Structures are given as C-alpha cells and as structure tokens.
C-alpha cells in the first residue's frame, strides 16, 4: 500500500523487455536518487507447466532468469512489460527520461505520471491476505509469496 | 446470371487480402517447406511413422444404414479409414499477423471438407479426422497465412495474441514453444503444441519483415496498420447489416 503523497511514474515500452534490457534500465534507475519503490509488471513465466497435457514438466524460458541490479540478484519470473516507480518527489523524472532514452533505442516508450499502485487495501486483499498482511506490499506483490521483495541498498 | 461470391466488402488492401484468402479458387502462396514428419511432430498426436489409431472400423468393413445423405456425401480419406478426431490450434498476433481466427474459420470452411473450426478471440482450433488434419495443417503452416513470429501453433496456454511483441519481434508465449535462432534468424519449434519438449527441433523459416506483414495482413488495426474506420465501404456495409438486423423485428421492406 502506498502513500498518496508520493508521485508515481510508469515506464511503458513498445515491446516486452528482454532480461538484458531490464537489467540495463534498472541499473540506470538504481543510480538515480529519489526512487522509493519499484514494481516490475509483466506476464508470468512459470518454472513448471501449471496445467494442460504437459502439466508438471519443466518450462525452460529465455526470459526467466536472474539479473543483477546494483549488488542484488533478482529472479525475473515475468516477461517484463511495464516498470512502475514510486518517487520521493518529481525531481528525478528528467533523469528517468534520460535513462529511458539511452536504453530504449530500438523502440519507443511512454513515461506516464499518475497513480499506478494501490492506495488502500481492497476487499479482495482483505479476503485473500487477512487483516495482518504487510501493508507495504499490498498491491505490489503477493504478501504470502515465499520470495518477498528485493531490497536494493541505496546509493546515498 | 450465375451467382458470383464477393467474399468480403471493403476498399482497403486488408479487404483485398481477406477476399484473396477466402476465395477457394485462389491458391495460397507457398512460402516455406515443411515435411509431413514435422507437422506430425508439431501437433504431437502420434509418433511420426506410426499407424493412425482408429475410432471405428473402416467404412468399407462396416454395414452402413440406408441413408440418402450418406449416398450424397463422399467421405473424406480419414472418415473412410475410421481415424480419430484430432486438432491443431493457432494463435495470431494482433500486430499484423497474416491471418486471424475469424478469417481462418471462414477460409477453412471454404477450402476444406469434413472439419469443424472453433473461433475464439485469441485462438482458432480446427478439428477433423487425423489424416485429413495433417493434410490441412500442412497447407495452413506452409503458406502465406502463417508467419513464423506472429502466428503460433498452440494447443494449450495460447495467451499472447493481444500482447506487445518481444524485442526480437516474437509473439509472447508463456511456454516458449518457438524460439528465434539469433545466428541464423530462423524460428524453430522446441516444443509441440501442447508444450511437450521435442527430440528434434522443427524449423519453420524466417519471420517475415514488417513491410511484408503490413502488405499481407488481414487484420484491421488502427495503431499498426489500417483501422476499420478507414475503410468507408466496410463501415457502410457493417452499418447496413446492423440497421437491417435491428429493423428485422419490425419486418423490414426494401
């Protein structure tokens, strides 16, 4: 759950991103001061085929791999489509634009300002996660996920 | 005057393409070679070279009831032999794929016999007797209505037709059944349509470039091609049909 006072931006590229590109853009964002939280949005790539005739078999996928952001290793479990950021204020936006211009050279992108993360827990959140769910994670990822969020140590 | 089907209204090249593929007298242009064995591998219903399993004895060996329709309709090869009913399913990207489910079902109905097409928003399935299916599938995969990157052969987990393309221009596939070989530029299937790994890769050729896809697409898409509203003749036709359907309850007279 997020505080309504913090501005948010969404980076929406024209194409779904390869892990290499995600790594490059995230490392650029990582070096920009004033980013509070980051959410990678995309389509899930399960490690094991979840249903159908091949259920239970391994599902090797080029887009599902570990990338390195700063000093942290991040396991990508999705084919990244959008990157949503929560900022401390609007100051880093020009730097974000510059970073995107540098990375997205083969295709276009949109950098949108708006409200992209939940501001309060919905009824479904309450029903799924109960009253004791971590409010910092609601709307970002599954609070019951075993892996949890990746915490990047800031550069400041 | 003998009736001459017009197949589809419209004045844009998308409408032209639709008319072309729908017309059974137009021979679909062959753009890739794919062997019978590869088609069998892609579908995954039987091992290549094995006999066709049967659902019933061949028609010649069974007593058929006296029926005027049976006398009129010649059975297909698969029906004669008593083959099982099997399927192939396609997903066509909205980003200028050469074909799409609705037109697929129409063109198959015009061109093929003894099959049952199923049309959904993101996928299209065709069911028929196994040996007929292999013949039809070969035509569908080897001709101009199939593109290696924007058309997928997917029996299950078809999600991806409406998503943005990958950086390499490939349509999203959660199971990654087909991959682009970066060295050769050729797309190869590493899994069959139901996501079971293949022992040998099946190559389906290079993806067509954007210019070719735009010229050969049968999809109206205002962002990456021609929008439906840009086709005045088509809009007029749709409005006429809509108007007549609404008025039908009031006994329209023209």
Short mmCIF file of C-alpha atoms in Angstrom, two decimals:
data_model
loop_
_atom_site.label_atom_id
_atom_site.label_comp_id
_atom_site.label_asym_id
_atom_site.label_seq_id
_atom_site.Cartn_x
_atom_site.Cartn_y
_atom_site.Cartn_z
CA UNK A 1 0.00 0.00 0.00
CA UNK A 2 1.33 3.37 -0.85
CA UNK A 3 1.13 6.88 0.49
CA UNK A 4 -0.91 9.12 -1.79
CA UNK A 5 1.51 12.00 -1.46
CA UNK A 6 4.34 10.33 -3.37
CA UNK A 7 4.33 10.82 -7.15
CA UNK A 8 4.37 7.72 -9.33
CA UNK A 9 5.50 7.10 -12.88
CA UNK A 10 5.07 4.20 -15.26
CA UNK A 11 7.57 3.34 -17.96
CA UNK A 12 5.69 1.58 -20.75
CA UNK A 13 7.94 0.47 -23.64
CA UNK A 14 6.54 -0.50 -27.02
CA UNK A 15 7.95 -4.02 -26.71
CA UNK A 16 8.14 -6.59 -23.91
CA UNK A 17 11.65 -6.35 -22.49
CA UNK A 18 14.44 -8.90 -22.57
CA UNK A 19 16.20 -9.56 -19.25
CA UNK A 20 19.34 -7.79 -20.56
CA UNK A 21 17.37 -4.63 -21.26
CA UNK A 22 15.61 -4.85 -17.90
CA UNK A 23 18.99 -5.17 -16.22
CA UNK A 24 20.32 -2.11 -18.03
CA UNK A 25 17.34 0.13 -17.32
CA UNK A 26 17.06 -0.97 -13.68
CA UNK A 27 20.74 -0.30 -13.08
CA UNK A 28 20.28 3.17 -14.52
CA UNK A 29 17.22 3.76 -12.33
CA UNK A 30 19.15 2.38 -9.37
CA UNK A 31 21.70 5.18 -9.74
CA UNK A 32 19.00 7.87 -9.70
CA UNK A 33 18.26 9.34 -6.29
CA UNK A 34 14.68 9.68 -5.13
CA UNK A 35 13.16 6.34 -6.17
CA UNK A 36 11.32 4.81 -3.24
CA UNK A 37 9.81 1.65 -4.68
CA UNK A 38 9.82 -0.17 -7.96
CA UNK A 39 7.36 -2.68 -9.41
CA UNK A 40 8.02 -4.82 -12.45
CA UNK A 41 4.85 -5.65 -14.27
CA UNK A 42 4.50 -8.36 -16.88
CA UNK A 43 3.26 -11.75 -17.86
CA UNK A 44 4.13 -14.68 -15.67
CA UNK A 45 6.59 -17.33 -16.82
CA UNK A 46 6.12 -20.36 -14.56
CA UNK A 47 9.09 -22.64 -13.93
CA UNK A 48 6.84 -25.68 -14.25
CA UNK A 49 3.97 -26.11 -16.69
CA UNK A 50 0.96 -25.44 -14.43
CA UNK A 51 -1.78 -27.13 -16.45
CA UNK A 52 -2.57 -28.93 -19.68
CA UNK A 53 -1.22 -32.22 -21.01
CA UNK A 54 2.39 -31.28 -20.13
CA UNK A 55 1.49 -30.37 -16.52
CA UNK A 56 4.41 -30.80 -14.12
CA UNK A 57 7.14 -30.69 -16.76
CA UNK A 58 9.91 -28.11 -16.62
CA UNK A 59 9.28 -24.96 -18.61
CA UNK A 60 12.63 -23.53 -19.69
CA UNK A 61 12.19 -19.93 -20.89
CA UNK A 62 14.86 -17.48 -22.04
CA UNK A 63 13.12 -14.56 -20.35
CA UNK A 64 13.05 -16.20 -16.94
CA UNK A 65 16.47 -15.71 -15.44
CA UNK A 66 18.43 -13.96 -12.72
CA UNK A 67 19.53 -10.37 -13.36
CA UNK A 68 21.79 -8.22 -11.27
CA UNK A 69 20.56 -4.82 -10.08
CA UNK A 70 23.17 -2.97 -8.07
CA UNK A 71 24.62 -5.64 -5.84
CA UNK A 72 21.43 -7.62 -5.62
CA UNK A 73 20.41 -10.59 -7.69
CA UNK A 74 16.81 -10.50 -8.87
CA UNK A 75 15.00 -13.56 -10.18
CA UNK A 76 12.79 -12.48 -13.07
CA UNK A 77 9.62 -14.57 -13.07
CA UNK A 78 7.82 -12.48 -15.68
CA UNK A 79 8.35 -11.15 -19.17
CA UNK A 80 8.66 -7.51 -18.17
CA UNK A 81 6.15 -5.15 -19.80
CA UNK A 82 5.95 -2.09 -17.55
CA UNK A 83 8.09 -0.60 -14.81
CA UNK A 84 6.20 1.33 -12.14
CA UNK A 85 8.10 3.62 -9.81
CA UNK A 86 7.18 5.49 -6.67
CA UNK A 87 9.27 8.63 -6.24
CA UNK A 88 10.00 10.86 -3.30
CA UNK A 89 9.18 13.91 -5.43
CA UNK A 90 9.03 14.90 -9.11
CA UNK A 91 12.70 15.89 -9.33
CA UNK A 92 14.09 12.58 -10.73
CA UNK A 93 11.68 12.49 -13.69
CA UNK A 94 14.03 14.22 -16.19
CA UNK A 95 16.80 11.79 -15.18
CA UNK A 96 14.42 8.86 -15.66
CA UNK A 97 13.56 10.15 -19.12
CA UNK A 98 17.25 10.42 -19.99
CA UNK A 99 17.87 6.87 -18.77
CA UNK A 100 14.98 5.55 -20.89
CA UNK A 101 16.20 7.47 -23.96
CA UNK A 102 19.58 5.84 -23.53
CA UNK A 103 18.27 2.27 -23.15
CA UNK A 104 15.22 2.17 -25.44
CA UNK A 105 16.87 2.98 -28.74
CA UNK A 106 15.27 0.31 -30.95
CA UNK A 107 11.68 1.07 -29.99
CA UNK A 108 9.63 3.83 -28.39
CA UNK A 109 8.34 4.10 -24.85
CA UNK A 110 5.99 6.22 -22.77
CA UNK A 111 6.78 7.67 -19.39
CA UNK A 112 3.47 8.37 -17.72
CA UNK A 113 2.76 10.17 -14.46
CA UNK A 114 -0.25 9.02 -12.49
CA UNK A 115 -1.42 6.66 -9.80
CA UNK A 116 -0.41 3.08 -10.55
CA UNK A 117 -0.12 1.47 -7.10
CA UNK A 118 -2.97 0.82 -4.68
CA UNK A 119 -3.59 3.47 -2.07
CA UNK A 120 -5.58 1.27 0.27
CA UNK A 121 -6.34 -2.42 0.72
CA UNK A 122 -9.33 -3.62 -1.26
CA UNK A 123 -11.93 -6.09 -0.05
CA UNK A 124 -10.24 -8.79 -2.12
CA UNK A 125 -6.90 -8.02 -0.45
CA UNK A 126 -8.56 -8.42 2.94
CA UNK A 127 -10.24 -11.67 1.92
CA UNK A 128 -7.03 -13.11 0.43
CA UNK A 129 -4.43 -11.89 2.85
CA UNK A 130 -6.35 -11.21 6.06
CA UNK A 131 -6.03 -8.27 8.44
CA UNK A 132 -2.34 -8.83 9.23
CA UNK A 133 -0.93 -8.58 5.68
CA UNK A 134 2.13 -6.39 5.23
CA UNK A 135 0.59 -3.10 4.11
CA UNK A 136 3.77 -2.02 2.35
CA UNK A 137 3.36 -4.86 -0.12
CA UNK A 138 -0.37 -4.80 -0.82
CA UNK A 139 -0.94 -4.03 -4.46
CA UNK A 140 2.71 -4.60 -5.31
CA UNK A 141 3.20 -8.32 -4.90
CA UNK A 142 1.74 -11.31 -3.13
CA UNK A 143 2.32 -10.79 0.63
CA UNK A 144 2.29 -14.56 1.08
CA UNK A 145 4.96 -15.11 -1.55
CA UNK A 146 7.91 -17.01 -0.16
CA UNK A 147 10.45 -14.93 -2.06
CA UNK A 148 9.33 -11.49 -0.85
CA UNK A 149 10.52 -8.17 -2.22
CA UNK A 150 14.11 -7.40 -3.22
CA UNK A 151 15.57 -4.59 -1.17
CA UNK A 152 18.18 -2.57 -3.03
CA UNK A 153 20.61 -0.67 -0.88
CA UNK A 154 20.50 2.98 -1.92
CA UNK A 155 23.43 4.87 -3.29
CA UNK A 156 23.09 7.73 -0.81
CA UNK B 1 -26.82 -14.57 -64.14
CA UNK B 2 -24.86 -17.08 -62.07
CA UNK B 3 -24.15 -16.02 -58.50
CA UNK B 4 -20.59 -14.89 -58.01
CA UNK B 5 -19.49 -14.69 -54.39
CA UNK B 6 -17.77 -11.47 -53.37
CA UNK B 7 -16.47 -12.92 -50.07
CA UNK B 8 -15.84 -9.65 -48.27
CA UNK B 9 -16.67 -5.93 -48.57
CA UNK B 10 -14.10 -3.15 -48.30
CA UNK B 11 -11.85 -0.92 -50.35
CA UNK B 12 -8.53 -1.21 -48.47
CA UNK B 13 -5.72 -3.69 -49.04
CA UNK B 14 -6.81 -5.52 -45.85
CA UNK B 15 -10.17 -6.21 -47.50
CA UNK B 16 -8.35 -7.28 -50.67
CA UNK B 17 -6.27 -9.72 -48.66
CA UNK B 18 -9.36 -11.09 -46.97
CA UNK B 19 -11.09 -11.61 -50.32
CA UNK B 20 -7.98 -13.30 -51.62
CA UNK B 21 -7.58 -15.84 -48.82
CA UNK B 22 -11.30 -16.54 -48.61
CA UNK B 23 -11.60 -17.32 -52.30
CA UNK B 24 -11.11 -21.10 -52.67
CA UNK B 25 -10.10 -20.56 -56.31
CA UNK B 26 -7.11 -18.53 -55.16
CA UNK B 27 -4.18 -20.83 -54.48
CA UNK B 28 -2.45 -19.78 -51.26
CA UNK B 29 1.14 -18.83 -51.95
CA UNK B 30 3.57 -21.36 -50.53
CA UNK B 31 6.36 -19.62 -48.63
CA UNK B 32 8.04 -22.41 -46.68
CA UNK B 33 8.74 -26.11 -46.93
CA UNK B 34 7.66 -28.23 -44.03
CA UNK B 35 7.72 -32.01 -44.08
CA UNK B 36 4.88 -34.34 -43.12
CA UNK B 37 7.00 -35.61 -40.26
CA UNK B 38 7.45 -32.08 -38.89
CA UNK B 39 3.72 -31.46 -38.96
CA UNK B 40 3.14 -34.68 -37.01
CA UNK B 41 5.81 -33.62 -34.51
CA UNK B 42 4.32 -30.15 -34.07
CA UNK B 43 0.86 -31.49 -33.34
CA UNK B 44 2.03 -34.28 -31.05
CA UNK B 45 -0.93 -36.59 -31.55
CA UNK B 46 1.05 -39.63 -32.70
CA UNK B 47 4.67 -40.65 -33.26
CA UNK B 48 5.87 -39.96 -36.83
CA UNK B 49 5.62 -43.09 -38.95
CA UNK B 50 3.24 -44.89 -36.61
CA UNK B 51 -0.14 -46.17 -37.83
CA UNK B 52 -3.20 -43.98 -37.45
CA UNK B 53 -5.18 -45.13 -34.39
CA UNK B 54 -8.82 -45.62 -35.27
CA UNK B 55 -12.11 -44.70 -33.62
CA UNK B 56 -14.16 -47.19 -35.62
CA UNK B 57 -13.62 -49.82 -38.36
CA UNK B 58 -13.15 -48.55 -41.93
CA UNK B 59 -16.43 -47.68 -43.63
CA UNK B 60 -15.87 -50.42 -46.22
CA UNK B 61 -15.88 -53.05 -43.46
CA UNK B 62 -19.00 -51.94 -41.66
CA UNK B 63 -22.65 -52.09 -42.52
CA UNK B 64 -24.00 -48.61 -43.09
CA UNK B 65 -27.69 -47.85 -42.68
CA UNK B 66 -29.64 -46.91 -45.80
CA UNK B 67 -29.36 -43.14 -45.78
CA UNK B 68 -29.76 -40.75 -48.73
CA UNK B 69 -27.30 -38.24 -47.21
CA UNK B 70 -24.57 -40.88 -46.95
CA UNK B 71 -25.10 -41.58 -50.63
CA UNK B 72 -24.77 -37.90 -51.48
CA UNK B 73 -21.68 -37.09 -49.41
CA UNK B 74 -18.37 -38.70 -50.26
CA UNK B 75 -16.46 -39.45 -47.05
CA UNK B 76 -13.00 -37.94 -46.63
CA UNK B 77 -9.98 -40.24 -46.51
CA UNK B 78 -9.84 -40.01 -42.73
CA UNK B 79 -13.53 -40.82 -42.36
CA UNK B 80 -13.19 -43.77 -44.75
CA UNK B 81 -10.38 -45.21 -42.66
CA UNK B 82 -12.11 -44.53 -39.33
CA UNK B 83 -9.44 -42.17 -37.96
CA UNK B 84 -9.71 -40.44 -34.62
CA UNK B 85 -10.72 -36.76 -34.45
CA UNK B 86 -7.69 -34.61 -33.66
CA UNK B 87 -6.94 -30.89 -33.70
CA UNK B 88 -4.49 -28.11 -34.44
CA UNK B 89 -4.85 -24.69 -32.87
CA UNK B 90 -3.39 -21.36 -33.94
CA UNK B 91 -2.82 -18.06 -32.18
CA UNK B 92 -2.43 -14.98 -34.39
CA UNK B 93 -0.85 -11.81 -33.05
CA UNK B 94 -2.88 -8.63 -33.42
CA UNK B 95 0.29 -6.97 -34.68
CA UNK B 96 -0.26 -7.62 -38.37
CA UNK B 97 -0.31 -11.40 -38.37
CA UNK B 98 -1.19 -12.65 -41.87
CA UNK B 99 -4.41 -14.28 -40.66
CA UNK B 100 -6.71 -14.23 -37.65
CA UNK B 101 -9.30 -16.56 -36.11
CA UNK B 102 -12.45 -15.29 -37.80
CA UNK B 103 -10.97 -15.29 -41.30
CA UNK B 104 -9.21 -18.58 -40.57
CA UNK B 105 -12.50 -20.34 -39.85
CA UNK B 106 -14.09 -18.80 -42.93
CA UNK B 107 -11.28 -19.76 -45.28
CA UNK B 108 -11.11 -23.28 -43.89
CA UNK B 109 -14.84 -23.69 -44.37
CA UNK B 110 -14.46 -22.60 -47.99
CA UNK B 111 -11.39 -24.72 -48.69
CA UNK B 112 -11.55 -27.89 -46.57
CA UNK B 113 -14.05 -30.69 -46.11
CA UNK B 114 -15.11 -32.66 -43.06
CA UNK B 115 -13.71 -30.36 -40.41
CA UNK B 116 -15.03 -28.33 -37.51
CA UNK B 117 -13.49 -24.92 -36.89
CA UNK B 118 -13.74 -23.26 -33.49
CA UNK B 119 -13.32 -19.50 -33.43
CA UNK B 120 -12.30 -17.58 -30.34
CA UNK B 121 -10.91 -14.09 -29.87
CA UNK B 122 -7.30 -15.16 -29.45
CA UNK B 123 -7.14 -18.62 -30.94
CA UNK B 124 -8.67 -20.78 -33.60
CA UNK B 125 -8.95 -24.52 -33.48
CA UNK B 126 -9.70 -26.92 -36.30
CA UNK B 127 -10.85 -30.46 -35.56
CA UNK B 128 -11.13 -33.28 -38.05
CA UNK B 129 -10.03 -36.81 -38.87
CA UNK B 130 -6.34 -37.25 -38.21
CA UNK B 131 -5.05 -37.87 -41.72
CA UNK B 132 -7.20 -35.08 -43.16
CA UNK B 133 -5.94 -32.81 -40.39
CA UNK B 134 -2.31 -33.44 -41.31
CA UNK B 135 -3.03 -32.51 -44.91
CA UNK B 136 -4.88 -29.33 -43.93
CA UNK B 137 -2.33 -28.38 -41.25
CA UNK B 138 0.45 -28.64 -43.80
CA UNK B 139 -1.30 -26.17 -46.05
CA UNK B 140 -2.04 -23.82 -43.16
CA UNK B 141 1.57 -23.81 -41.94
CA UNK B 142 3.45 -23.74 -45.23
CA UNK B 143 1.53 -20.94 -46.95
CA UNK B 144 1.21 -17.16 -46.75
CA UNK B 145 -1.34 -17.26 -43.92
CA UNK B 146 1.35 -18.35 -41.44
CA UNK B 147 4.21 -16.23 -40.15
CA UNK B 148 6.94 -17.78 -38.04
CA UNK B 149 6.96 -14.96 -35.44
CA UNK B 150 3.38 -13.67 -35.35
CA UNK B 151 1.50 -16.95 -35.68
CA UNK B 152 1.79 -19.67 -33.07
CA UNK B 153 0.78 -23.33 -33.06
CA UNK B 154 -0.54 -23.67 -29.53
CA UNK B 155 -2.76 -26.44 -28.23
CA UNK B 156 -2.84 -25.10 -24.68
CA UNK B 157 -1.79 -21.83 -22.99
CA UNK B 158 -2.47 -19.69 -26.02
CA UNK B 159 -2.15 -16.33 -24.22
CA UNK B 160 -0.23 -13.76 -26.24
CA UNK B 161 -2.19 -12.64 -29.29
CA UNK B 162 -3.05 -9.21 -27.88
CA UNK B 163 0.22 -8.54 -26.07
CA UNK B 164 3.08 -6.37 -27.19
CA UNK B 165 5.70 -8.25 -29.16
CA UNK B 166 9.05 -9.18 -27.67
CA UNK B 167 12.13 -7.14 -28.52
CA UNK B 168 13.00 -9.63 -31.25
CA UNK B 169 9.52 -9.31 -32.78
CA UNK B 170 8.26 -12.65 -31.47
CA UNK B 171 4.77 -13.04 -30.04
CA UNK B 172 4.66 -13.73 -26.29
CA UNK B 173 4.40 -17.39 -25.36
CA UNK B 174 4.45 -18.43 -21.72
CA UNK B 175 5.71 -21.85 -22.79
CA UNK B 176 8.19 -20.55 -25.37
CA UNK B 177 7.37 -23.29 -27.84
CA UNK B 178 9.16 -21.47 -30.62
CA UNK B 179 12.38 -19.50 -30.39
CA UNK B 180 14.25 -17.27 -32.77
CA UNK B 181 17.74 -18.53 -33.51
CA UNK B 182 19.73 -15.30 -33.37
CA UNK B 183 22.57 -16.65 -35.54
CA UNK B 184 20.52 -17.93 -38.43
CA UNK B 185 17.39 -15.77 -37.97
CA UNK B 186 15.26 -18.90 -38.29
CA UNK B 187 12.39 -19.70 -35.95
CA UNK B 188 12.38 -23.21 -34.59
CA UNK B 189 9.84 -25.08 -32.51
CA UNK B 190 11.41 -26.74 -29.48
CA UNK B 191 8.11 -27.97 -28.04
CA UNK B 192 5.00 -29.38 -29.66
CA UNK B 193 1.68 -27.56 -29.49
CA UNK B 194 0.90 -28.91 -26.01
CA UNK B 195 4.31 -27.81 -24.65
CA UNK B 196 5.99 -31.22 -24.57
CA UNK B 197 9.69 -30.89 -25.48
CA UNK B 198 10.58 -32.17 -28.96
CA UNK B 199 13.52 -34.50 -29.52
CA UNK B 200 14.30 -32.75 -32.77
CA UNK B 201 13.69 -29.08 -33.46
CA UNK B 202 11.22 -28.17 -36.19
CA UNK B 203 12.29 -25.21 -38.31
CA UNK B 204 9.55 -23.01 -39.74
CA UNK B 205 11.71 -20.46 -41.50
CA UNK B 206 12.50 -16.79 -41.04
CA UNK B 207 9.89 -14.33 -39.76
CA UNK B 208 8.64 -12.01 -42.48
CA UNK B 209 9.61 -8.35 -42.26
CA UNK B 210 7.22 -5.59 -41.19
CA UNK B 211 6.69 -4.37 -44.74
CA UNK B 212 5.59 -7.81 -45.97
CA UNK B 213 3.37 -8.33 -42.93
CA UNK B 214 1.67 -4.97 -43.39
CA UNK B 215 1.03 -5.73 -47.03
CA UNK B 216 -0.30 -9.26 -46.37
CA UNK B 217 -2.18 -8.75 -43.10
CA UNK B 218 -5.90 -9.48 -42.90
CA UNK B 219 -6.26 -7.60 -39.61
CA UNK B 220 -7.66 -4.11 -39.22
CA UNK B 221 -5.57 -2.36 -36.55
CA UNK B 222 -5.56 1.42 -36.30
CA UNK B 223 -2.21 1.61 -34.47
CA UNK B 224 -0.01 -0.63 -36.59
CA UNK B 225 -1.87 -0.76 -39.89
CA UNK B 226 -5.22 0.22 -41.33
CA UNK B 227 -8.10 0.93 -38.96
CA UNK B 228 -11.60 -0.42 -39.63
CA UNK B 229 -12.95 3.13 -39.70
CA UNK B 230 -10.55 3.98 -42.52
CA UNK B 231 -12.42 1.58 -44.79
CA UNK B 232 -15.53 3.54 -45.82
CA UNK B 233 -17.04 0.71 -47.86
CA UNK B 234 -16.70 -1.76 -44.99
CA UNK B 235 -18.19 0.69 -42.50
CA UNK B 236 -21.13 1.31 -44.84
CA UNK B 237 -21.69 -2.45 -45.17
CA UNK B 238 -21.50 -3.04 -41.41
CA UNK B 239 -23.91 -0.18 -40.76
CA UNK B 240 -26.32 -1.58 -43.31
CA UNK B 241 -26.22 -5.05 -41.74
CA UNK B 242 -26.60 -3.55 -38.28
CA UNK B 243 -29.52 -1.44 -39.39
CA UNK B 244 -31.27 -4.40 -41.06
CA UNK B 245 -30.72 -6.62 -38.04
CA UNK B 246 -32.27 -4.03 -35.76
CA UNK B 247 -35.19 -3.46 -38.11
CA UNK B 248 -35.69 -7.19 -38.71
CA UNK B 249 -38.07 -7.48 -35.80
CA UNK B 250 -40.26 -4.85 -37.44
CA UNK B 251 -40.44 -6.68 -40.80
CA UNK B 252 -38.12 -4.53 -42.93
CA UNK B 253 -39.12 -3.84 -46.51
CA UNK B 254 -36.65 -2.51 -49.07
#
